[in-house]
Amino acid sequence: MIWDILRPVFRAGDTYAVDPGITRDDALTYWTQAECFVAEADSEALGTYYLKPNQPGGGAHVCNCGYITAPSARGRGVAGAMLTHSLAEARAAGFRAMQFNFVLTTNTGAIRLWERAGFAEVGRLPGVFLHPLEGYVDALVMHKSLLES
């Protein structure tokens, strides 16, 4: 089920810094190395996300998430619902902030969603990702405090 969501996104190679040829087993290990959630409706998997500490030790109070919406579920509010759910889960787990380390500037839909949810761009990494269509593109570091109400 999760592989069916991951496969088309990882194979496209245009949003995650994952080898597009990643094997099923390696992709599932990568995605499920931390707490993993699946959004479902009527027994259909609509999307998935993971939630984990962004860094170990002194950085473990900040979490990191990755989100993928199934191609068949795009435009149905799944990403927004997963974001809302992940923010609640992160707060419940005691995280003080959420940080996205590598948001490609070509992923404009995700950037709009994160900004609407209160994430701020706190850094820009120039030309760090070789996009299969756009060439070298920047990645953003985005951050949101979870202490605010």
C-alpha angles and dihedrals in degrees: 000000000000091000090056088059097042099043101071093044096046092044091052089057094203106110110027129052090234125124104260088222094057113144122244092248094048092047092051091047090050093049099041099042087108135021108321128197131193123204111217139176124182090352091304117125106230101174147331139220139181129217122201142143109283092222135003126250114003092012096052094100089072117071133209129207137189122201134195126178118204111251090240091055100049116127093025099100095258095130091051091048091050090049091051091048093047093051090053092046091048093051091047089052090054100251113156097204143006122226132187109204104191117026108162114228088227089062091082096158091057092045091053091049094048092047092050087053091054102263115147129206104246098170144011125212108203120225095343099138128059102216113202092231107019101043119221111004136178125253125214130218107217127190140186129184113230092199094079118088 
